[in-house]
CSV table of C-alpha atoms and ligand atoms in Angstrom, one decimal:
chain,number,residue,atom,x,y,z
A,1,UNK,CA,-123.9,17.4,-94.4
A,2,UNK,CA,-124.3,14.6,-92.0
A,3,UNK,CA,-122.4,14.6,-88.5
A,4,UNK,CA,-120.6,12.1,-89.3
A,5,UNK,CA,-119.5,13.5,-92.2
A,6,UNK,CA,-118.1,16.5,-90.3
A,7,UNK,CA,-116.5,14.2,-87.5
A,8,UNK,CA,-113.0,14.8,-87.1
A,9,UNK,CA,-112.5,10.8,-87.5
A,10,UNK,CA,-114.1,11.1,-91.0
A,11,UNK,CA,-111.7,14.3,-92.3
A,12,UNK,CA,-108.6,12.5,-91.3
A,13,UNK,CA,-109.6,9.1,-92.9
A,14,UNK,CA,-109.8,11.6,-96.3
A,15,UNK,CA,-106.7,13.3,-95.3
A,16,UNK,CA,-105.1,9.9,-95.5
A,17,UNK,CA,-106.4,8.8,-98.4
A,18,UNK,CA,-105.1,11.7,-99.9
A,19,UNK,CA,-101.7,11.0,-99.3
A,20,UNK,CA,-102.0,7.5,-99.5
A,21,UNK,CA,-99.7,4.9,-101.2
A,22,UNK,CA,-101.9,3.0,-103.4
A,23,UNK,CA,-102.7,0.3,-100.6
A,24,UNK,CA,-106.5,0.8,-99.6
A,25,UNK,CA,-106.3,-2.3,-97.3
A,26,UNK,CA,-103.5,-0.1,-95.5
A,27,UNK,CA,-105.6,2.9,-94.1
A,28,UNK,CA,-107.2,3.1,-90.8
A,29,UNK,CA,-111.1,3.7,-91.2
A,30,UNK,CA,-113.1,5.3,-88.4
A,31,UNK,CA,-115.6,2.0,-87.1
A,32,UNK,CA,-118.5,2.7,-88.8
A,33,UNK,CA,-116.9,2.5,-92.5
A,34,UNK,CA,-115.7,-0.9,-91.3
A,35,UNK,CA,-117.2,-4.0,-92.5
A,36,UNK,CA,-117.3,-7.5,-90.5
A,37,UNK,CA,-117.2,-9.1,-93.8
A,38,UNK,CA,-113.8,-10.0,-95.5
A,39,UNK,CA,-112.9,-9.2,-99.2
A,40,UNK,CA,-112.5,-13.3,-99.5
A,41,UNK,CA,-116.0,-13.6,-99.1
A,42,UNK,CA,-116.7,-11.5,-102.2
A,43,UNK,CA,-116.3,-14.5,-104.8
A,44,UNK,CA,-119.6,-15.3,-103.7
A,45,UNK,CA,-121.1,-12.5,-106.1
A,46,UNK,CA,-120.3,-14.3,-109.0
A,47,UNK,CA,-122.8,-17.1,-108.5
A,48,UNK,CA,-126.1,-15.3,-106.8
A,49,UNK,CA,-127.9,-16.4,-110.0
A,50,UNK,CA,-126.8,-20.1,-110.6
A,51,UNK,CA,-129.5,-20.4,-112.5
A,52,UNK,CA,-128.8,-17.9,-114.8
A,53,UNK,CA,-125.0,-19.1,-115.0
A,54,UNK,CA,-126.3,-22.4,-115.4
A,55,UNK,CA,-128.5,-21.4,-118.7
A,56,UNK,CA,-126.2,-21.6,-121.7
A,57,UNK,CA,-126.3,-25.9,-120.5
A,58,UNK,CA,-129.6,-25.7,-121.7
A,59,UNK,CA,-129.4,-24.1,-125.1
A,60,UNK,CA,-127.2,-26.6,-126.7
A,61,UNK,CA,-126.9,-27.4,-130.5
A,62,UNK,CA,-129.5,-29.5,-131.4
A,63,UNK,CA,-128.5,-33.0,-132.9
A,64,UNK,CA,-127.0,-32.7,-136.5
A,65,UNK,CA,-127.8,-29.1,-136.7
A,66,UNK,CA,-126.4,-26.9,-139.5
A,67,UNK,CA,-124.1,-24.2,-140.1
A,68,UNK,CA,-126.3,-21.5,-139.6
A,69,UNK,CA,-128.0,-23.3,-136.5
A,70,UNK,CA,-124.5,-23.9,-134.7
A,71,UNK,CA,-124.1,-20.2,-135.0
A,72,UNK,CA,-127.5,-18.8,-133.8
A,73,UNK,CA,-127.3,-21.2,-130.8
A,74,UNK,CA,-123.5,-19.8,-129.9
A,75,UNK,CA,-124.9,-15.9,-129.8
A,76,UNK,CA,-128.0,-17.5,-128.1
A,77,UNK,CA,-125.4,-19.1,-125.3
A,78,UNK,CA,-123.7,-15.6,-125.5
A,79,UNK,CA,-126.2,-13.6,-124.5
A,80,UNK,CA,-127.1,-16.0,-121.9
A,81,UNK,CA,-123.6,-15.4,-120.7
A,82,UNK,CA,-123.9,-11.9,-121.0
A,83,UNK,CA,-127.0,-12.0,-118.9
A,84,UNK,CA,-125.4,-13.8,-116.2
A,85,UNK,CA,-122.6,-11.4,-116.3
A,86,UNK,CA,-124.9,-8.1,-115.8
A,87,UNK,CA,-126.6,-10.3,-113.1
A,88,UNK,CA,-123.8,-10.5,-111.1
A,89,UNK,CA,-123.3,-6.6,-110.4
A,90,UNK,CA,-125.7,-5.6,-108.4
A,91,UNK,CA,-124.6,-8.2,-105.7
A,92,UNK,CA,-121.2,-7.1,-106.6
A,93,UNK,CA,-121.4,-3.5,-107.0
A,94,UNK,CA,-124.5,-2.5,-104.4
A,95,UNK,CA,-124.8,-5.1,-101.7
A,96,UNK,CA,-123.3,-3.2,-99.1
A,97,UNK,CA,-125.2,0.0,-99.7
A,98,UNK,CA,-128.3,-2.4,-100.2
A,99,UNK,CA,-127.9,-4.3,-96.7
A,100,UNK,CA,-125.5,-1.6,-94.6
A,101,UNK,CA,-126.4,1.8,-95.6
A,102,UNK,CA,-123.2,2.8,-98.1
A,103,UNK,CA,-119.5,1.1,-99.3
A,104,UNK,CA,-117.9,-0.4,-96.5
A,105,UNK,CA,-113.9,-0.9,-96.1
A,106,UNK,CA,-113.8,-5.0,-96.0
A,107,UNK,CA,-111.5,-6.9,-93.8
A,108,UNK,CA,-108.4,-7.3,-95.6
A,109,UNK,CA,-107.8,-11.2,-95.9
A,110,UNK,CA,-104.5,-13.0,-94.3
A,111,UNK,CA,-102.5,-15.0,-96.8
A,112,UNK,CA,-103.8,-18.5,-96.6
A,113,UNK,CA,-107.7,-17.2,-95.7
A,114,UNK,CA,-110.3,-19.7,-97.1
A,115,UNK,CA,-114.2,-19.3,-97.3
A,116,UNK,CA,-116.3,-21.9,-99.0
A,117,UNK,CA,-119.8,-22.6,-99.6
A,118,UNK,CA,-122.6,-23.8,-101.8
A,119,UNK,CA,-126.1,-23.0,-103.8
A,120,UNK,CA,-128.8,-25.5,-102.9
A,121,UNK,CA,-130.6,-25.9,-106.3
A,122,UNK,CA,-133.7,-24.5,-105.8
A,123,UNK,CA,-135.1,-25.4,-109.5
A,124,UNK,CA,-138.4,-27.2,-109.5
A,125,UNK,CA,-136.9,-29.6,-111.7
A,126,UNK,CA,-133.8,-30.2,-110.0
A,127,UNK,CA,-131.9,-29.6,-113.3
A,128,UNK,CA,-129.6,-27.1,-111.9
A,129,UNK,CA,-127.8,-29.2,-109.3
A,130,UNK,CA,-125.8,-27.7,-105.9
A,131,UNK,CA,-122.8,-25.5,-106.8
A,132,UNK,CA,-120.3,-25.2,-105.0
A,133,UNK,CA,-117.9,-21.8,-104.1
A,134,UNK,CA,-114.3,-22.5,-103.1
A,135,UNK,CA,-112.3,-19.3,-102.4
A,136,UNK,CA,-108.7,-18.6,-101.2
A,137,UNK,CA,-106.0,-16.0,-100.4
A,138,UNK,CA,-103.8,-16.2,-102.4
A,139,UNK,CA,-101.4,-13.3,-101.4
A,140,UNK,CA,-101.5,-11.1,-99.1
A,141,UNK,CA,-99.0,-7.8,-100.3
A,142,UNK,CA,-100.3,-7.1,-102.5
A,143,UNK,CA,-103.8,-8.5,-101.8
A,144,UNK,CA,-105.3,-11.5,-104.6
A,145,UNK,CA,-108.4,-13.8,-104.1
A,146,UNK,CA,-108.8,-16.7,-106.4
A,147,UNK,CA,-112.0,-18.7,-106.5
A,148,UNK,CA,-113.5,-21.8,-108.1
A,149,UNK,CA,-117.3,-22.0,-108.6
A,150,UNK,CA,-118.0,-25.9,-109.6
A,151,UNK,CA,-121.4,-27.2,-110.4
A,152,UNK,CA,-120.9,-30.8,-110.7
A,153,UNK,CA,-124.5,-32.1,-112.4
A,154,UNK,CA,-123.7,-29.3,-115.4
A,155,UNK,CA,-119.9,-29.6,-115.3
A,156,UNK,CA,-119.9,-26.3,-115.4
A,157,UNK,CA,-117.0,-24.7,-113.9
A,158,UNK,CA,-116.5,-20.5,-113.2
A,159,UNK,CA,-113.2,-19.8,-112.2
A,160,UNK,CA,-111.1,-16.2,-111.9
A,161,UNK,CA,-108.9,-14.4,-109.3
A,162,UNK,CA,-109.0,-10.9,-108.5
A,163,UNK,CA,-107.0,-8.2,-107.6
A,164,UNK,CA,-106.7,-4.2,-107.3
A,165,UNK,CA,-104.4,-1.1,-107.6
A,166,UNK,CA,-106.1,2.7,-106.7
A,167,UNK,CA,-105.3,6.1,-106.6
A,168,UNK,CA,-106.8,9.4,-105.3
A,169,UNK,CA,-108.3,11.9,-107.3
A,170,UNK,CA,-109.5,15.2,-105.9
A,171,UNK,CA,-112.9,13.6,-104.7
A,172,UNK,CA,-112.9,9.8,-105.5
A,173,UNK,CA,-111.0,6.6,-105.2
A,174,UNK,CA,-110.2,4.9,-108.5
A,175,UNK,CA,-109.6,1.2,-108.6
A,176,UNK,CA,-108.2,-0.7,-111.6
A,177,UNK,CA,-108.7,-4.6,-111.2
A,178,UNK,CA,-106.6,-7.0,-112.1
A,179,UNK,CA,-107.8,-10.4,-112.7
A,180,UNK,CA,-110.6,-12.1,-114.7
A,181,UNK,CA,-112.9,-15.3,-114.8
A,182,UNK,CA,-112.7,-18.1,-116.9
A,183,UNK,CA,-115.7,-19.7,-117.3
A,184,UNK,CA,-115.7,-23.5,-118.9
A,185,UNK,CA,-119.0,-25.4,-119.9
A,186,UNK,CA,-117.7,-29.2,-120.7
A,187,UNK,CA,-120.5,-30.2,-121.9
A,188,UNK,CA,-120.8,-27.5,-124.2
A,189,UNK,CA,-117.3,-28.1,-125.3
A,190,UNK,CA,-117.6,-24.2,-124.7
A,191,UNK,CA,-115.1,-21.6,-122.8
A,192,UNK,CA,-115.7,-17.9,-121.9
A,193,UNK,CA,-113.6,-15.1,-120.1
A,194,UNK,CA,-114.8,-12.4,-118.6
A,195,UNK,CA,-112.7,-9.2,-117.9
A,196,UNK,CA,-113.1,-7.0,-114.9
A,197,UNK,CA,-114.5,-3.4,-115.2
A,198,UNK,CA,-112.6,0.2,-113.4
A,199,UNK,CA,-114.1,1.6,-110.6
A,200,UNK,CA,-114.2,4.8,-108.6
A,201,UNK,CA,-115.6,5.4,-105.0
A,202,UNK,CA,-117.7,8.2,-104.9
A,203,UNK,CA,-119.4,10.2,-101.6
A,204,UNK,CA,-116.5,10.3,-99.7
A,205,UNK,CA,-117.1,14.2,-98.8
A,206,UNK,CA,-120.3,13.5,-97.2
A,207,UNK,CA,-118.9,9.8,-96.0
A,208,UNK,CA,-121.5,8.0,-98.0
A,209,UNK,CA,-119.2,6.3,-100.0
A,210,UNK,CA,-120.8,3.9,-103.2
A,211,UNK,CA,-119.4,2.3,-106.2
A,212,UNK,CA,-119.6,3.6,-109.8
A,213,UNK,CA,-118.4,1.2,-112.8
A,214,UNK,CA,-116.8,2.6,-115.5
A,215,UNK,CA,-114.8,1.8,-118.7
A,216,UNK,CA,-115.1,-1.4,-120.4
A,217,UNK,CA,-115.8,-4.8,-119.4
A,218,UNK,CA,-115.3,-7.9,-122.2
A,219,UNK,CA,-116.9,-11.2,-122.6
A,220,UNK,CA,-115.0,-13.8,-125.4
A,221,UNK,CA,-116.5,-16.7,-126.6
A,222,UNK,CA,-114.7,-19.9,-128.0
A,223,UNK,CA,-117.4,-19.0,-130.5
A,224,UNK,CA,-115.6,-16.1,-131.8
A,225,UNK,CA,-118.6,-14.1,-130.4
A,226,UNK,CA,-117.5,-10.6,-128.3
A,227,UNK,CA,-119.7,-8.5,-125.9
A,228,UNK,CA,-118.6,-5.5,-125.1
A,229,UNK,CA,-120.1,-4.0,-122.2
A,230,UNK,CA,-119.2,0.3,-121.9
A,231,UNK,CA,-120.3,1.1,-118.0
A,232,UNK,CA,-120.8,4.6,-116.6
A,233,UNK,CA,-122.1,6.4,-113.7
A,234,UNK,CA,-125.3,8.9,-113.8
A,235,UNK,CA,-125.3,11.7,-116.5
A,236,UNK,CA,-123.2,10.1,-119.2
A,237,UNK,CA,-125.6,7.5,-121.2
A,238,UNK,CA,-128.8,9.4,-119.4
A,239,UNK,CA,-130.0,10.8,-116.0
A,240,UNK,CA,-129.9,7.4,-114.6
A,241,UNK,CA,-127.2,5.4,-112.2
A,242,UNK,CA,-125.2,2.3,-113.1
A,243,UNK,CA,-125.8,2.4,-116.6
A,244,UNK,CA,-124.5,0.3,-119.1
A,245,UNK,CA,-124.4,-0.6,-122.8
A,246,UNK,CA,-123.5,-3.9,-124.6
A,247,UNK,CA,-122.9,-4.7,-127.9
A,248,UNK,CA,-122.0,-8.4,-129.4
A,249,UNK,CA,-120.2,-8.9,-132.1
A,250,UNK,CA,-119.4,-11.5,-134.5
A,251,UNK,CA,-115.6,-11.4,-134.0
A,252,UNK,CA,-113.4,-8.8,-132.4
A,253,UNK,CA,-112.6,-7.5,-135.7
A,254,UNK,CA,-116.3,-6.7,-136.5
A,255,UNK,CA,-116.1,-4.9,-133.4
A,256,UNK,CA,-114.0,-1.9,-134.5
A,257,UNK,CA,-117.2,-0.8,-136.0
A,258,UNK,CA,-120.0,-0.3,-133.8
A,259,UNK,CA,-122.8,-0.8,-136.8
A,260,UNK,CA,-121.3,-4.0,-136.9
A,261,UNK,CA,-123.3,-4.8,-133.7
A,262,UNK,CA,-125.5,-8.2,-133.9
A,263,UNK,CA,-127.3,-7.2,-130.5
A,264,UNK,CA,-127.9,-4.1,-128.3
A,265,UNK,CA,-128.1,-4.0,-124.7
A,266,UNK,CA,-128.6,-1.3,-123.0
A,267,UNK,CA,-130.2,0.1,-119.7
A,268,UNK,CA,-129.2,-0.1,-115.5
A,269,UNK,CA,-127.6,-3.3,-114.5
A,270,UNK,CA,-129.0,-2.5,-111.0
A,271,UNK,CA,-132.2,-2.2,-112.3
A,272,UNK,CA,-133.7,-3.1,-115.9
A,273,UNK,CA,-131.8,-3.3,-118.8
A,274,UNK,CA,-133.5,-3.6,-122.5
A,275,UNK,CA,-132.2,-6.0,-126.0
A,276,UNK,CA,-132.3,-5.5,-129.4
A,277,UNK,CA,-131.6,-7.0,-132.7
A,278,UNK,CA,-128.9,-4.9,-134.7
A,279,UNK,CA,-126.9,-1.6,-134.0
A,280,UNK,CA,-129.6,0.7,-132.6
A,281,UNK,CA,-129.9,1.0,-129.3
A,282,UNK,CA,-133.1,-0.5,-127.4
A,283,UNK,CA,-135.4,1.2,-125.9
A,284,UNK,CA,-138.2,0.6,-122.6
A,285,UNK,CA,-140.9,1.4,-124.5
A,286,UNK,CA,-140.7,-0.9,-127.7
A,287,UNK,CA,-138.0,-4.0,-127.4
A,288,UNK,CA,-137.5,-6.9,-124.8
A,289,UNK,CA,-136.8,-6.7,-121.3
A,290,UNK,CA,-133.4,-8.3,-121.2
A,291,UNK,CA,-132.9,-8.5,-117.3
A,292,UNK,CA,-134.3,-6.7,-114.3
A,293,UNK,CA,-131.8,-7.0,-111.1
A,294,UNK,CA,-134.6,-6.4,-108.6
A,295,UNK,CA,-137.2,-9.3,-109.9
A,296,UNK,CA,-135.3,-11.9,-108.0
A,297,UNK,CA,-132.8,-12.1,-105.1
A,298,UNK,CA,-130.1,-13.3,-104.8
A,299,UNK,CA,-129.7,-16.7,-103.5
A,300,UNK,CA,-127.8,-16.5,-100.6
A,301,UNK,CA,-124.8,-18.9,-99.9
A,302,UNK,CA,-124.9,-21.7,-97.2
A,303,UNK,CA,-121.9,-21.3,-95.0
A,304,UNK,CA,-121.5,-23.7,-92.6
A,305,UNK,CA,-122.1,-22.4,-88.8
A,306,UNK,CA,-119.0,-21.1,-87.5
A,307,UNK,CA,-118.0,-23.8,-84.4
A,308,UNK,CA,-117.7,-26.3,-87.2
A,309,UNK,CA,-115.1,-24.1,-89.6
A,310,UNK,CA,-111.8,-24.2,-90.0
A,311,UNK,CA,-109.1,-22.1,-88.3
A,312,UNK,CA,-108.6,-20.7,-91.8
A,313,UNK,CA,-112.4,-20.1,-92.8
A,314,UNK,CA,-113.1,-16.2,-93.0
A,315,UNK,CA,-116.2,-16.3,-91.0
A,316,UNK,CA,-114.1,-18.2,-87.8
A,317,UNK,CA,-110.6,-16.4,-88.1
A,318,UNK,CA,-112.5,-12.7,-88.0
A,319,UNK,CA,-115.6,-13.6,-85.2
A,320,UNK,CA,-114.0,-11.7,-82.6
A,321,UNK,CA,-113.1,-9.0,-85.4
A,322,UNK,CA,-116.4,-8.8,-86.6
A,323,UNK,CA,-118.0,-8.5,-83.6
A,324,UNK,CA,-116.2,-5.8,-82.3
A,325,UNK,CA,-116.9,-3.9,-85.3
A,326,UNK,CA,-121.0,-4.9,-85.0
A,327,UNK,CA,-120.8,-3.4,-81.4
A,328,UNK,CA,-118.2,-0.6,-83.3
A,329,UNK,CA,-116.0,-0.8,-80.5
A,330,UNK,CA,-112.9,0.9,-81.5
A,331,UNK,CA,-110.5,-0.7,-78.8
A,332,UNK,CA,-111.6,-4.1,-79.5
A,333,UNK,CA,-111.2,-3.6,-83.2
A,334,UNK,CA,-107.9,-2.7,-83.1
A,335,UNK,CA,-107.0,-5.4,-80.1
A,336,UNK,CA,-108.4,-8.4,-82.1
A,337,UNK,CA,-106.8,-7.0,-85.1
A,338,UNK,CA,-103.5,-7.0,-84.0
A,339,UNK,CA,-104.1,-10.6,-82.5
A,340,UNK,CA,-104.6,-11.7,-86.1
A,341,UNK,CA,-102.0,-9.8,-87.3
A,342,UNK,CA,-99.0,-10.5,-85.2
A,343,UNK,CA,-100.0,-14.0,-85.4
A,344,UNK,CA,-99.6,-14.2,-89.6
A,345,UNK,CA,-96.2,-11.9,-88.7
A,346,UNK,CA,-94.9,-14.6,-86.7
A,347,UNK,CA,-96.0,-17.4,-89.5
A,348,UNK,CA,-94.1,-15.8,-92.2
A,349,UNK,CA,-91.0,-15.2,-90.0
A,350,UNK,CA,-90.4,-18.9,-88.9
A,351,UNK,CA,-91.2,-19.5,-92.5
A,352,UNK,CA,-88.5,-17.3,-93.5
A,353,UNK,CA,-86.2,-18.6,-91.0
A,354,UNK,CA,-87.0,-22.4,-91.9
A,355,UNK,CA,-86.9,-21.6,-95.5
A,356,UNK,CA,-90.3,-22.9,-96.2
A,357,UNK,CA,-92.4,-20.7,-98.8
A,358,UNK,CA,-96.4,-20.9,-97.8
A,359,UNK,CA,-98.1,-23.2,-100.3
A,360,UNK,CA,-101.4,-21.9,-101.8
A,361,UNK,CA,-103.9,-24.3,-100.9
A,362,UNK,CA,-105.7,-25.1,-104.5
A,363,UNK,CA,-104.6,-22.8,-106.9
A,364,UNK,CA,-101.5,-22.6,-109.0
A,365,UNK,CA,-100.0,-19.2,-110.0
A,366,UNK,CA,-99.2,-20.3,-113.8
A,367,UNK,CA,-96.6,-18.8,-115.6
A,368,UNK,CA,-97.8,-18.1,-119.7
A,369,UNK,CA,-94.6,-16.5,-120.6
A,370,UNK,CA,-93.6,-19.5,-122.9
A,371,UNK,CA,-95.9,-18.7,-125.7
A,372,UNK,CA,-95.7,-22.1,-127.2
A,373,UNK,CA,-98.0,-22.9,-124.0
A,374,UNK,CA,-101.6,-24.0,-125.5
A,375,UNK,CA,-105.0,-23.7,-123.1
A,376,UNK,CA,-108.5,-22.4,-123.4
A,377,UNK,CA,-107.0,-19.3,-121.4
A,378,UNK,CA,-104.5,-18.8,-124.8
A,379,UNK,CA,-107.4,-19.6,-126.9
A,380,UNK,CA,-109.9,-16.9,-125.7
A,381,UNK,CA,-106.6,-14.9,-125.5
A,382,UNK,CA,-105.8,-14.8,-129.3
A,383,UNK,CA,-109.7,-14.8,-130.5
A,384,UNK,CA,-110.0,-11.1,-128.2
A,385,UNK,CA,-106.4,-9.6,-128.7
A,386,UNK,CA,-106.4,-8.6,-125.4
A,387,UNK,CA,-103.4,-8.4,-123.2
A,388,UNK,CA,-101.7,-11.9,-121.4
A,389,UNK,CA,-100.2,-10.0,-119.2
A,390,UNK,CA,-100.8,-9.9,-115.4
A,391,UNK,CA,-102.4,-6.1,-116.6
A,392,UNK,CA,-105.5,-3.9,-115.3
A,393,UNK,CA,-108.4,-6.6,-116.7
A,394,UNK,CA,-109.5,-5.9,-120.5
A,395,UNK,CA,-106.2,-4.4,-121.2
A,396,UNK,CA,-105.8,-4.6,-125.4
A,397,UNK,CA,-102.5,-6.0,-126.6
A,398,UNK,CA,-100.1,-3.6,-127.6
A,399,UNK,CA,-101.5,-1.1,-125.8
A,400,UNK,CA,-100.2,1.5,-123.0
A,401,UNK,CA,-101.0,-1.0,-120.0
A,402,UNK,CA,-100.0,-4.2,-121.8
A,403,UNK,CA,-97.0,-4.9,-119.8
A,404,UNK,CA,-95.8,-6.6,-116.6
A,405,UNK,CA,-95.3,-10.6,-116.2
A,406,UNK,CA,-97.6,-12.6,-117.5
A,407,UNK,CA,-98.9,-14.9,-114.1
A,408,UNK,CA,-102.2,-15.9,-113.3
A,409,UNK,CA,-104.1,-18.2,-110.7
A,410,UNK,CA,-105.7,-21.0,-111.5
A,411,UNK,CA,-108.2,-23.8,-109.9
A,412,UNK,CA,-106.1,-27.1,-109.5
A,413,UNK,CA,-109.0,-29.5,-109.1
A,414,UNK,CA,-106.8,-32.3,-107.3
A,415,UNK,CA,-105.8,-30.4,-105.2
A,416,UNK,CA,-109.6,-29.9,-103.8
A,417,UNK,CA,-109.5,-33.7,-104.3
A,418,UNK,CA,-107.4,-34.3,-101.8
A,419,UNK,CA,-108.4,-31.6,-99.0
A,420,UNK,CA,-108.7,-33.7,-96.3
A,421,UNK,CA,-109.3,-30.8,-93.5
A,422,UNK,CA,-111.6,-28.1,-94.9
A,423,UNK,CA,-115.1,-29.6,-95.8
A,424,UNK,CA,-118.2,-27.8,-97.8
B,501,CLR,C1,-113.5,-7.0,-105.1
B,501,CLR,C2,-113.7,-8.0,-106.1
B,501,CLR,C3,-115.2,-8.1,-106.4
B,501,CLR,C4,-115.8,-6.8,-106.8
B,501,CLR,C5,-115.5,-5.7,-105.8
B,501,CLR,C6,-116.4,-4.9,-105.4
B,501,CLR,C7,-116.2,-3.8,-104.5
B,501,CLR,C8,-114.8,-3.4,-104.3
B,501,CLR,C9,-113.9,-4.7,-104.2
B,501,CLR,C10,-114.0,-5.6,-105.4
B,501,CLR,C11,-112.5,-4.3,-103.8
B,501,CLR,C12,-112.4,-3.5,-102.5
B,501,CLR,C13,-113.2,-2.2,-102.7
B,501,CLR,C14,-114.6,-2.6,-103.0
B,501,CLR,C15,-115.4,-1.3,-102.9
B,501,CLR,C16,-114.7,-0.5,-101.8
B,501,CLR,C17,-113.4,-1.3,-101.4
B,501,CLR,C18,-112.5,-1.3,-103.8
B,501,CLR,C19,-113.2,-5.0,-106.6
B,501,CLR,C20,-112.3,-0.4,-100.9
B,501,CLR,C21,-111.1,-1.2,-100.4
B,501,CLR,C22,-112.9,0.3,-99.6
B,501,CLR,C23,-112.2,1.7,-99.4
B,501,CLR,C24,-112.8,2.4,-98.2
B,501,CLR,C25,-114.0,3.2,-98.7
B,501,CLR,C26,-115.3,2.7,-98.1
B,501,CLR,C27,-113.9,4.6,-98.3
B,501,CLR,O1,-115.5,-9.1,-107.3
């Protein structure tokens, strides 16, 4: 076991996670779990492959196609979807054990916390446009992120919020998320939402923590069309890590039976993964590669420099934060920390005072209560019979988690129209 590992900071970081309350954000790390980067920053994952979110554009119907054309095109666009979907992970799921060594404890955003930026397209063609990533705070106890990811040339939009709720089990961390992403294609006339896989922490004894997906993860199509995506660590599917298996379905009640299966996925979604026609699943050796997460990197971001943000842009309200923490000096961490958090304290009490509630900046917390309410959201809703609630993600309906109220964030586009203060 590493010295670190046996440092006395280390065992009473797992101590307190062992009585914890549920609020991860709440514990105090030793300095060298700590990362510089903020948890609002993390929407980015969801577009390191604009191309391949892009795709289903480019597999529309054909002109005066028939029936049977319509629906081969739809599970075509699925899969593309699906594709997209297993693309995200590894930026997700491994970045920080890819670029700093193991998990790290983010910086817990401030109510209000903004970070924005876009994808230059980098298509030869210059068919896939600039997208652009607009992400917010949304609330701060307990902590939710919303983001909008807009490419304008495809009218294409991604949007989803995201938030969690853990508890401590003899030797991991598990995290439900709450949340999903909706995903629109206008031009497509065609909407998707994506639910948001369990999680548990794993390598705490030997403080190497990392992230192992588990559970389930959906994808409905307006189609109809379901993926249904089964994740789990090493040992369970094979000998291999972050292992996964998907199966797409003509409807969600074809999917009660799992030799209803049109395609088979199957494989590492931090490495390759393998399709296949039918219920069987694929194999290495004889069927199509489907996607391999280490072929190409991710596209990186552009963020502009930080003397030209925004007092409310991650990278400019933590710089003194994350520097502290790059030179891990403990004092300083905890100094500038306080700075930051005594100054939101004092926001919400004059707020309090003045009776003024903070406005979110441009998302909307809608209420879907009122089931005579009609949207794509309801739609895709109905077609997967999974829960409206504000639930863990993928929750079925009727179910033992289908409960609480039934709020969720979403992009208000004027609102972004008339931001006058934060730019791109
Ligand atoms: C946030 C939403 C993203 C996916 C995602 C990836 C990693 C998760 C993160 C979410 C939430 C915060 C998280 C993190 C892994 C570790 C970290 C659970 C779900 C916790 C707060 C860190 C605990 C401290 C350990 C390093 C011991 O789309």
């Amino acid at each position: 076991m590493s010295n670190v590992a046996q440092s006395s900071s280390w065992t009473s970081f797992l101590k307190s996670i062992a009585s914890f309350n549920g609020d991860l954000s709440s514990l105090t790390a030793p300095p060298f779990i700590l990362s510089p980067t903020s948890l609002s920053e993390y929407s980015k994952y969801w577009s390191e492959h604009p191309d391949l979110l892009m795709e289903p554009n480019f597999l529309a119907n054909s002109e005066n196609a028939e029936k049977y054309e319509i629906e081969a095109m739809s599970l075509k666009r699925t899969i593309a979807v699906a594709r997209w979907f297993i693309s995200t992970l590894r930026s997700q799921y491994c970045s920080r054990n890819e670029n700093m060594g193991s998990e790290k404890k983010p910086l817990n955003p401030f109510l209000g916390e903004v970070f924005v930026g876009k994808w230059q397209d980098l298509s030869k063609d210059g068919k896939i446009g600039t997208t652009n990533l607009l992400s917010e705070q949304v609330s701060h106890h307990p902590p939710v992120t919303a983001y909008s990811i807009y490419n304008e040339k495809n009218n294409t939009l991604l949007q989803g919020y995201n938030g969690i709720r853990s508890s401590f089990s003899t030797t991991s961390i598990n995290v439900k998320q709450y949340g999903h992403a909706l995903l629109n294609y206008q031009n497509l006339n065609e909407d998707y939402l994506v639910t948001l896989p369990p999680l548990h922490i794993e390598g705490l004894i030997t403080a190497s923590p990392f992230v192992e997906l588990e559970g389930t993860s959906y994808i409905q199509a307006s189609s109809g069309y379901i993926v249904v995506f089964e994740f789990s660590g090493r040992g369970y599917f094979s000998g291999k890590k972050n292992t996964f298996k998907a199966r797409i379905y003509r409807d969600i009640l074809s999917s009660s039976n799992k030799e209803n299966a049109l395609v088979t996925i199957s494989g590492q979604w931090s490495g390759k993964s393998y399709i296949a026609k039918g219920s069987t699943t694929p194999s290495s050796k004889s069927d199509e590669l489907f996607y391999d997460a280490q072929y190409k990197k991710p596209e990186e971001l552009i963020v502009k420099p930080i003397d030209e943000q925004h007092e409310l842009e991650s990278r400019k309200a933590w710089s003194k934060v994350a520097e502290a923490i790059k030179k891990s000096d403990y004092d300083l961490i905890h100094v500038e920390k306080l700075k930051l958090e005594n100054e939101q304290r004092d926001l919400r009490k004059k707020e309090q005072e003045s009776d003024i509630k903070w406005e979110t900046r441009w998302f909307d917390s809608i209420d879907y209560s009122d089931s005579s309410y009609r949207d794509a959201f309801t739609n895709l809703i109905n077609l997967s019979n999974l829960s409206i609630k504000n639930c863990p993600s993928g929750s079925v309906k009727g179910g033992k988690y289908d409960s609480g109220d039934a709020k969720h964030w979403r992009f208000n586009p004027s609102k972004w129209q008339n931001e006058s203060e934060i730019k791109l």
